[in-house]
Coordinates of C-alpha atoms in Angstrom, one line a residue:
Chain I
X1 CA 6.6 27.0 -1.2
X2 CA 9.3 28.3 0.8
X3 CA 9.4 32.6 1.5
X4 CA 5.4 32.5 0.9
X5 CA 4.5 32.0 4.6
X6 CA 5.9 35.2 5.2
X7 CA 4.6 37.4 2.6
X8 CA 1.6 36.0 3.4
X9 CA 1.6 37.4 6.7
X10 CA 2.0 41.0 5.5
X11 CA -1.9 41.6 5.4
X12 CA -2.0 40.6 9.2
X13 CA 0.7 42.6 9.8
X14 CA -0.8 45.9 8.7
X15 CA -4.0 44.9 9.9
X16 CA -2.0 44.4 13.5
X17 CA -0.7 47.8 13.0
X18 CA -4.0 49.8 12.1
X19 CA -5.8 48.7 14.7
X20 CA -2.2 49.2 17.0
X21 CA -2.0 52.8 15.2
X22 CA -5.9 53.8 15.1
X23 CA -6.9 52.0 18.1
X24 CA -8.9 53.1 21.6
X25 CA -6.4 52.3 24.5
X26 CA -9.5 52.3 26.7
X27 CA -11.8 50.1 24.3
X28 CA -13.4 47.3 26.2
X29 CA -14.2 45.7 23.0
X30 CA -11.1 45.9 20.7
X31 CA -8.5 46.8 22.7
X32 CA -5.0 47.6 20.7
X33 CA -2.0 44.9 20.3
X34 CA 0.2 47.1 22.9
X35 CA -2.1 45.9 25.3
X36 CA -2.4 42.3 25.2
X37 CA 0.9 41.7 26.8
X38 CA 0.0 43.6 29.4
X39 CA -3.0 42.0 29.8
X40 CA -1.6 38.6 29.4
X41 CA 1.5 39.3 32.0
X42 CA -0.9 38.5 35.6
X43 CA -1.8 34.7 34.1
X44 CA 2.6 35.0 33.6
X45 CA 3.1 36.5 36.9
X46 CA 1.1 33.9 38.9
X47 CA 2.7 31.3 37.1
X48 CA -0.6 30.1 35.3
X49 CA 0.2 31.1 31.8
X50 CA 3.3 28.1 31.2
X51 CA 1.3 25.5 33.0
X52 CA -2.1 26.6 31.0
X53 CA -0.1 26.1 27.7
X54 CA 1.8 23.1 28.8
X55 CA -2.1 21.5 30.1
X56 CA -3.8 21.9 26.5
X57 CA -0.5 20.9 24.6
X58 CA -0.5 17.8 26.7
X59 CA -4.4 17.2 25.6
X60 CA -3.3 18.1 22.1
X61 CA -0.5 15.8 21.7
X62 CA -2.0 12.9 24.0
X63 CA -5.5 13.5 22.3
X64 CA -4.1 13.2 18.4
X65 CA -1.2 10.0 19.4
X66 CA -4.7 7.8 20.2
X67 CA -6.4 8.9 17.6
X68 CA -3.4 8.5 15.0
X69 CA -3.2 4.8 17.0
X70 CA -6.9 4.3 17.4
X71 CA -8.0 5.8 13.7
X72 CA -4.7 3.8 11.9
X73 CA -5.9 0.7 13.5
X74 CA -9.3 0.4 12.9
X75 CA -9.2 2.0 9.4
X76 CA -6.9 -0.4 8.1
X77 CA -8.9 -3.9 9.0
X78 CA -11.9 -1.7 8.2
X79 CA -10.3 -0.9 4.5
X80 CA -9.3 -4.9 4.4
X81 CA -12.7 -6.7 4.2
X82 CA -15.2 -5.8 2.2
X83 CA -18.1 -7.6 4.3
X84 CA -16.8 -5.7 7.7
X85 CA -16.3 -2.9 5.8
X86 CA -20.2 -3.1 4.9
X87 CA -21.3 -4.2 7.9
X88 CA -19.8 -1.4 9.9
X89 CA -19.9 1.9 7.1
X90 CA -23.1 2.9 8.4
X91 CA -22.5 3.1 11.9
X92 CA -19.3 5.0 10.9
X93 CA -20.5 7.6 8.7
X94 CA -23.5 7.9 11.9
X95 CA -20.5 8.6 14.5
X96 CA -18.5 11.3 12.1
X97 CA -21.5 13.1 11.3
X98 CA -22.5 13.5 15.0
X99 CA -20.5 17.4 16.1
X100 CA -17.6 17.1 18.2
X101 CA -19.5 19.2 20.4
X102 CA -22.3 17.2 21.5
X103 CA -19.4 15.1 22.9
X104 CA -18.9 17.3 26.0
X105 CA -22.5 16.9 27.5
X106 CA -22.0 12.9 27.1
X107 CA -18.6 13.2 28.0
X108 CA -18.6 14.9 31.1
X109 CA -21.6 13.3 32.0
X110 CA -19.5 9.8 32.3
X111 CA -16.7 11.0 32.8
X112 CA -17.1 13.9 35.0
X113 CA -15.0 17.3 34.9
X114 CA -11.8 15.4 34.1
X115 CA -8.5 14.8 31.7
X116 CA -9.6 11.7 30.3
X117 CA -13.4 13.4 29.4
X118 CA -11.3 16.0 27.9
X119 CA -9.4 13.5 26.0
X120 CA -12.2 11.1 24.8
X121 CA -13.8 14.6 23.3
X122 CA -10.5 15.0 21.5
X123 CA -9.9 11.7 20.3
X124 CA -13.1 11.2 18.5
X125 CA -13.7 13.2 16.0
X126 CA -9.4 13.3 15.3
X127 CA -9.7 9.7 14.7
X128 CA -11.7 10.3 12.0
X129 CA -9.7 12.0 9.1
X130 CA -6.8 9.3 9.9
X131 CA -9.6 6.5 10.0
X132 CA -11.0 7.4 6.6
X133 CA -7.5 7.7 4.6
X134 CA -6.5 4.4 6.2
X135 CA -9.6 2.5 5.2
X136 CA -9.2 3.8 1.1
X137 CA -5.2 3.0 1.4
X138 CA -5.8 0.2 2.6
X139 CA -8.4 -1.1 0.4
X140 CA -6.8 0.4 -3.0
X141 CA -3.7 -1.5 -2.1
X142 CA -2.3 -3.5 -4.7
X143 CA -2.8 -7.0 -3.8
X144 CA 0.3 -7.6 -5.2
X145 CA 2.1 -5.8 -2.6
X146 CA 0.3 -8.0 -0.4
X147 CA 1.2 -11.2 -2.1
X148 CA 5.2 -10.5 -2.5
X149 CA 6.2 -10.7 0.9
X150 CA 4.1 -14.0 1.1
X151 CA 6.2 -15.8 -1.6
X152 CA 9.4 -14.5 -0.3
X153 CA 8.2 -16.2 3.0
X154 CA 8.1 -13.5 5.6
X155 CA 6.5 -13.6 8.7
X156 CA 3.4 -11.7 9.4
X157 CA 5.1 -9.4 11.9
X158 CA 7.7 -8.9 8.9
X159 CA 4.7 -8.3 6.6
X160 CA 3.5 -5.9 8.8
X161 CA 6.3 -3.9 9.6
X162 CA 8.1 -4.2 6.8
X163 CA 5.8 -3.9 4.0
X164 CA 1.9 -3.3 4.9
X165 CA 3.2 -0.4 7.8
X166 CA 5.6 1.7 5.1
X167 CA 2.7 1.5 2.7
X168 CA -0.3 2.8 4.2
X169 CA 2.6 5.4 6.5
X170 CA 1.6 8.0 3.7
X171 CA -2.0 8.1 4.3
X172 CA -1.9 7.9 8.0
X173 CA 0.5 11.3 8.2
X174 CA -2.1 12.6 5.3
X175 CA -4.9 11.8 8.2
X176 CA -2.8 13.2 10.9
X177 CA -2.4 16.6 8.7
X178 CA -6.0 16.9 8.5
X179 CA -6.4 15.7 12.4
X180 CA -4.0 18.1 13.8
X181 CA -5.5 21.5 13.7
X182 CA -8.9 19.3 14.3
X183 CA -7.5 18.4 17.4
X184 CA -6.5 21.5 19.0
X185 CA -9.8 23.4 17.6
X186 CA -11.8 20.6 19.8
X187 CA -8.9 20.6 23.0
X188 CA -9.5 24.7 23.3
X189 CA -13.7 24.4 22.7
X190 CA -13.7 21.6 25.3
X191 CA -11.7 23.7 28.1
X192 CA -14.0 26.9 26.9
X193 CA -16.8 25.0 27.5
X194 CA -15.4 22.9 30.9
X195 CA -13.5 25.0 32.2
X196 CA -10.8 22.0 32.6
X197 CA -7.5 23.3 33.2
X198 CA -5.5 24.7 30.1
X199 CA -5.1 27.7 27.7
X200 CA -9.3 27.9 26.7
X201 CA -10.5 27.8 30.6
X202 CA -8.0 30.6 30.7
X203 CA -9.9 32.3 27.8
X204 CA -12.9 31.8 28.6
X205 CA -12.0 32.8 32.2
X206 CA -10.8 36.1 30.7
X207 CA -13.9 36.3 28.5
X208 CA -16.1 36.0 31.7
X209 CA -14.1 38.8 33.9
X210 CA -14.2 41.5 31.0
X211 CA -10.4 41.1 30.7
X212 CA -10.5 41.8 26.8
X213 CA -6.9 42.6 26.3
X214 CA -6.3 39.1 27.8
X215 CA -8.7 37.7 25.8
X216 CA -6.6 38.7 22.7
X217 CA -3.5 37.7 24.0
X218 CA -4.4 34.4 24.9
X219 CA -6.0 34.0 21.4
X220 CA -2.7 34.9 19.7
X221 CA -0.8 32.1 21.9
X222 CA -3.9 29.7 20.9
X223 CA -3.3 30.7 17.3
X224 CA 0.8 30.4 17.5
X225 CA 0.4 27.0 18.7
X226 CA -1.8 26.0 15.6
X227 CA 0.5 27.9 13.1
X228 CA 3.2 25.4 14.6
X229 CA 1.4 22.8 15.1
X230 CA 0.0 23.2 11.3
X231 CA 3.6 23.6 9.8
X232 CA 5.1 20.5 11.8
X233 CA 2.4 18.6 10.8
X234 CA 2.2 19.3 6.7
X235 CA 5.6 19.2 7.0
X236 CA 6.5 15.8 8.0
X237 CA 3.8 14.4 5.8
X238 CA 5.4 16.2 3.0
X239 CA 8.7 14.9 3.7
X240 CA 7.4 11.3 4.3
X241 CA 4.9 10.8 1.7
X242 CA 7.8 11.8 -0.7
X243 CA 10.2 9.4 0.4
X244 CA 7.4 6.5 0.9
X245 CA 5.7 6.7 -2.8
X246 CA 8.6 7.6 -4.0
X247 CA 7.9 10.5 -6.7
X248 CA 9.7 13.3 -7.5
Chain K
X1 CA 9.2 -32.0 -8.2
X2 CA 5.5 -30.2 -8.3
X3 CA 2.7 -32.0 -9.4
X4 CA -1.3 -31.3 -9.0
X5 CA -4.1 -34.4 -9.4
X6 CA -7.4 -33.3 -9.9
X7 CA -6.8 -29.8 -9.0
X8 CA -10.4 -27.5 -9.0
X9 CA -10.5 -23.9 -7.8
X10 CA -13.5 -22.0 -7.2
X11 CA -13.6 -18.3 -6.6
X12 CA -16.3 -15.8 -4.8
X13 CA -17.8 -13.9 -7.9
X14 CA -19.7 -10.4 -8.3
X15 CA -22.8 -13.1 -8.9
X16 CA -22.2 -16.3 -7.0
X17 CA -18.9 -18.5 -6.6
X18 CA -16.7 -19.1 -10.4
X19 CA -15.1 -22.4 -11.2
X20 CA -12.3 -21.3 -12.3
X21 CA -10.5 -24.4 -12.8
X22 CA -11.7 -27.8 -12.7
X23 CA -9.7 -31.7 -13.1
X24 CA -6.4 -30.0 -13.8
X25 CA -3.3 -33.0 -13.9
X26 CA 0.2 -31.3 -14.1
X27 CA 3.6 -32.6 -13.5
X28 CA 6.4 -30.7 -13.9
X29 CA 9.8 -32.4 -13.0
X30 CA 13.1 -31.0 -11.4
X31 CA 15.1 -28.1 -13.9
X32 CA 12.7 -28.0 -16.1
X33 CA 10.9 -24.8 -17.7
X34 CA 7.1 -25.5 -18.5
X35 CA 5.1 -22.5 -19.8
X36 CA 1.2 -22.4 -19.3
X37 CA -0.4 -20.8 -22.2
X38 CA -3.7 -19.2 -22.0
X39 CA -6.4 -16.9 -23.4
X40 CA -6.9 -14.1 -20.5
X41 CA -9.2 -15.4 -18.2
X42 CA -8.8 -18.8 -18.6
X43 CA -7.2 -19.0 -15.6
X44 CA -3.5 -19.1 -15.7
X45 CA -3.3 -16.9 -12.9
X46 CA -5.7 -19.0 -10.1
X47 CA -3.5 -22.2 -11.1
X48 CA -0.1 -20.2 -10.5
X49 CA -1.5 -18.3 -7.7
X50 CA -2.3 -22.1 -6.1
X51 CA 0.9 -23.5 -7.2
X52 CA 2.8 -20.3 -5.4
X53 CA 0.5 -20.8 -2.3
X54 CA -1.0 -17.7 -2.5
X55 CA -4.3 -18.9 -3.1
X56 CA -5.7 -22.4 -1.6
X57 CA -7.6 -25.2 -3.9
X58 CA -11.0 -26.1 -3.5
X59 CA -10.0 -29.6 -4.8
X60 CA -7.3 -31.6 -5.9
X61 CA -3.9 -32.5 -4.0
X62 CA -1.3 -30.3 -5.1
X63 CA 2.5 -30.9 -3.7
X64 CA 5.8 -29.8 -3.9
X65 CA 8.5 -32.3 -3.6
X66 CA 6.1 -34.7 -2.0
X67 CA 4.7 -32.5 0.6
X68 CA 0.9 -30.5 0.3
X69 CA 1.1 -27.0 -0.7
X70 CA -0.3 -25.0 2.3
X71 CA 0.5 -21.6 2.0
X72 CA 3.8 -20.0 0.2
X73 CA 6.2 -22.8 0.5
X74 CA 10.2 -22.5 1.3
X75 CA 12.0 -22.2 -2.0
X76 CA 9.1 -21.7 -4.2
X77 CA 9.4 -18.0 -5.2
X78 CA 6.4 -16.0 -7.5
X79 CA 7.8 -13.5 -10.2
X80 CA 4.8 -11.0 -10.9
X81 CA 4.0 -8.9 -14.0
X82 CA 2.8 -5.7 -11.9
X83 CA 6.4 -5.1 -11.4
X84 CA 5.7 -1.4 -10.3
X85 CA 3.4 -2.4 -7.5
X86 CA 6.0 -5.5 -6.5
X87 CA 8.8 -3.3 -6.0
X88 CA 8.9 -1.5 -2.3
X89 CA 9.2 2.5 -3.5
X90 CA 11.3 3.2 -0.2
X91 CA 13.6 0.8 -0.5
X92 CA 16.9 1.3 -2.6
X93 CA 17.3 -1.9 -5.4
X94 CA 19.9 -3.3 -2.9
X95 CA 17.3 -3.6 -0.3
X96 CA 14.3 -4.3 -2.0
X97 CA 16.5 -7.5 -3.4
X98 CA 17.1 -8.2 0.3
X99 CA 13.9 -8.2 1.2
X100 CA 13.2 -12.2 1.6
X101 CA 16.7 -12.8 3.4
X102 CA 17.2 -10.3 5.7
X103 CA 17.2 -13.2 8.3
X104 CA 20.3 -14.3 7.0
X105 CA 23.9 -12.6 8.6
X106 CA 25.3 -9.6 6.3
X107 CA 28.0 -11.4 4.7
X108 CA 26.1 -14.0 3.2
X109 CA 23.1 -11.4 2.3
X110 CA 25.1 -9.1 0.7
X111 CA 26.9 -11.7 -1.4
X112 CA 23.6 -13.4 -2.7
X113 CA 22.5 -9.6 -3.4
X114 CA 26.0 -9.0 -5.5
X115 CA 25.2 -12.2 -6.9
X116 CA 21.4 -11.9 -7.6
X117 CA 22.1 -8.4 -8.8
X118 CA 24.8 -9.9 -11.3
X119 CA 23.1 -12.4 -13.0
X120 CA 20.4 -9.6 -14.0
X121 CA 23.3 -7.0 -15.1
X122 CA 22.2 -4.7 -12.5
X123 CA 25.2 -4.4 -10.3
X124 CA 25.8 -0.2 -11.1
X125 CA 22.3 0.7 -10.0
X126 CA 22.1 -0.9 -6.3
X127 CA 21.8 2.4 -5.0
X128 CA 19.0 4.1 -6.7
X129 CA 15.6 3.6 -5.7
X130 CA 13.1 1.6 -8.5
X131 CA 10.9 3.8 -9.5
X132 CA 14.0 5.9 -11.3
X133 CA 14.8 2.6 -13.3
X134 CA 13.0 1.6 -17.0
X135 CA 10.2 -1.3 -16.3
X136 CA 12.5 -3.5 -17.6
X137 CA 15.2 -2.8 -15.1
X138 CA 12.9 -2.5 -12.6
X139 CA 11.2 -6.0 -13.4
X140 CA 15.1 -7.3 -13.7
X141 CA 15.3 -6.0 -10.0
X142 CA 12.1 -8.6 -8.7
X143 CA 14.2 -11.1 -10.8
X144 CA 16.9 -10.8 -9.0
X145 CA 14.8 -10.8 -5.7
X146 CA 13.4 -13.9 -6.2
X147 CA 17.2 -15.1 -7.1
X148 CA 18.0 -14.0 -4.0
X149 CA 16.2 -16.2 -2.7
X150 CA 17.8 -19.2 -4.3
X151 CA 14.7 -20.6 -5.2
X152 CA 14.2 -24.5 -6.4
X153 CA 11.1 -23.3 -8.5
X154 CA 10.7 -20.0 -10.0
X155 CA 6.6 -19.3 -10.9
X156 CA 6.5 -16.3 -13.2
X157 CA 3.2 -14.5 -13.6
X158 CA 3.1 -12.9 -17.8
X159 CA 6.5 -10.9 -15.8
X160 CA 7.5 -9.5 -19.2
X161 CA 3.8 -9.0 -20.8
X162 CA 4.2 -5.6 -20.0
X163 CA 7.6 -4.4 -21.8
X164 CA 8.2 -3.8 -25.0
X165 CA 9.4 -6.0 -27.4
X166 CA 13.1 -5.1 -27.4
X167 CA 13.1 -5.6 -23.9
X168 CA 10.9 -8.3 -23.8
X169 CA 13.8 -10.2 -25.9
X170 CA 16.6 -9.4 -23.9
X171 CA 14.8 -10.6 -20.6
X172 CA 13.9 -13.6 -22.4
X173 CA 17.6 -14.9 -22.8
X174 CA 18.3 -13.7 -19.6
X175 CA 15.9 -15.5 -18.0
X176 CA 17.5 -18.4 -20.5
X177 CA 20.8 -18.1 -19.3
X178 CA 19.9 -17.6 -15.6
X179 CA 17.8 -21.0 -15.3
X180 CA 20.1 -22.9 -16.9
X181 CA 23.0 -21.6 -14.9
X182 CA 20.8 -22.2 -11.5
X183 CA 18.8 -25.5 -12.5
X184 CA 16.0 -23.6 -11.2
X185 CA 13.1 -25.2 -12.0
X186 CA 10.5 -22.3 -13.7
X187 CA 7.2 -22.8 -14.2
X188 CA 6.3 -19.3 -16.7
X189 CA 2.2 -17.7 -17.4
X190 CA 2.1 -16.3 -20.7
X191 CA -0.4 -15.7 -23.2
X192 CA 2.4 -14.8 -25.6
X193 CA 3.0 -18.1 -27.6
X194 CA 6.1 -16.9 -29.7
X195 CA 7.5 -16.4 -26.0
X196 CA 6.3 -19.6 -24.8
X197 CA 7.9 -21.8 -27.7
X198 CA 11.0 -19.4 -27.7
X199 CA 11.6 -20.5 -23.7
X200 CA 9.7 -23.9 -22.9
X201 CA 11.1 -27.3 -22.8
X202 CA 7.1 -28.6 -22.5
X203 CA 4.3 -25.8 -22.6
X204 CA 0.6 -26.3 -22.0
X205 CA -2.3 -24.7 -23.4
X206 CA -5.2 -24.0 -20.6
X207 CA -8.7 -23.8 -22.4
X208 CA -12.6 -24.0 -21.6
X209 CA -14.2 -23.0 -18.7
X210 CA -13.4 -24.4 -16.0
X211 CA -10.7 -24.3 -17.4
X212 CA -8.3 -27.6 -17.6
X213 CA -4.7 -28.5 -19.5
X214 CA -6.2 -28.7 -23.4
X215 CA -2.7 -29.8 -24.7
X216 CA 0.9 -30.8 -23.6
X217 CA 3.2 -30.5 -26.0
X218 CA 7.2 -31.3 -25.9
X219 CA 9.3 -28.7 -26.9
X220 CA 12.3 -30.7 -28.2
X221 CA 14.1 -27.2 -29.4
X222 CA 18.2 -27.6 -28.8
X223 CA 19.6 -25.3 -26.3
X224 CA 20.9 -22.7 -25.9
X225 CA 17.7 -21.0 -27.9
X226 CA 18.5 -18.2 -30.0
X227 CA 16.3 -15.3 -31.0
X228 CA 17.3 -15.5 -34.2
X229 CA 18.2 -18.8 -35.8
X230 CA 15.7 -20.8 -33.2
X231 CA 13.4 -18.8 -34.9
X232 CA 13.8 -18.9 -38.1
X233 CA 13.8 -23.3 -37.7
X234 CA 11.3 -25.4 -39.4
X235 CA 10.6 -27.1 -35.8
X236 CA 9.9 -23.8 -34.3
X237 CA 7.1 -22.5 -37.1
X238 CA 5.7 -25.8 -37.0
X239 CA 5.3 -25.9 -32.6
X240 CA 3.9 -22.2 -33.1
X241 CA 1.3 -23.3 -35.6
X242 CA 0.4 -26.4 -33.4
X243 CA -0.1 -24.2 -30.5
X244 CA -1.9 -21.4 -32.0
X245 CA -4.2 -23.6 -33.7
X246 CA -4.8 -25.3 -30.0
X247 CA -6.3 -21.9 -28.8
X248 CA -8.5 -21.5 -31.3
X249 CA -6.7 -19.7 -34.2
X250 CA -7.9 -21.1 -37.4
X251 CA -4.8 -20.4 -39.2
X252 CA -5.0 -23.9 -41.0
X253 CA -8.4 -23.3 -42.2
X254 CA -8.1 -19.9 -43.9
X255 CA -5.0 -21.3 -45.5
X256 CA -6.8 -24.2 -47.0
X257 CA -9.8 -22.1 -48.4

């Protein structure tokens, strides 16, 4: 995998260069890349860009964190017991099928246009991948692995921290790997729709004021943010699952 | 040491509850090596799980040194057939062996781990991860982990069932030595008749459905036993024959006619 990301970016670079060379600087729809920096600079000068990135990152990180905690706890509990699984599965399936965007009006109704509302809308959909991977990992956990710490006289706490948690960690991280880009998309989406702070709100505002260069500039920043997030979680997931599953 | 009276176990099955064991009486004396034989699905593993406190009985009384067993008792350690799932792949051999004794201080823990690894001949491999080792070595790690607990009773659930014949023989001899050296009581579940006769002081056969103990047989072969010399003795062959007959093999019938 090493080396390929750079080479894989060549088409994108070529596209941007062509755009720059052939594009019309006055175009209201497709301003060439060189104008993007100028487009974004008013936001930098008025000290609005960094707080926007900060807001988005905070919602994203906090949302993903809460989703991870909730998803892995609920997933583990549901996966541990067949009756609970059977009782909850239909409801879980229904909630999972609910599109993230449709949560926005309800959340806004209940919590208003606040940071908490953003968090709720991010947490719910981001929780599912983690919940599902944890559920199936817990379900397929070998009974021998669960009996082992018991026969060795480990306390309930030690069984959880020394055996269960490390055994489920690769599944949690696999879920996080899927959930992270999702959480970022939804963070931006909520911000665009509700205009409550962040990069998404800036994007929406730029769009409605026809600042097309600024729209593209913000889009690039959002893209870089997504790329970094994806890279970090993928690396973390690969490293941990290699260590925990004991392969290679 | 271990005693069960009128033990019965009923487990939930796909088509309602299944009565696995019923009316099992078993006494295992201190330092004794007892094998539990039975065909697959005869309830051997269930019996062992009950003795190890991993499964609760539905009826009867079961005690270890006079104390009722409810949950895994101190000093009673189970060794599972499925070593690959029992060892933690994220821990080295040394840390796997230490899993049950991490409450002890470091010097005591280290010396116990060293001692246990030496007993199974794995002192050199303590820094490796278990999945790097062969199946036989992995099972030795699991046995070392149990030995590091200094158990009074070792419960072994077909521990050598997944190993090839050569490895099996060498582990049988190693187990024999360790049991003798430490004076540990061993309850050994297996479906291998030769193995049961070769290792045991006494063996019991589980049969019927629900199962109970159909045959209990003393094995008065002299110790230490030897894979070749012991297995050539007339009394070994006779015992073996008797057990096969109890398990329902028609050896005698075919020979006579």
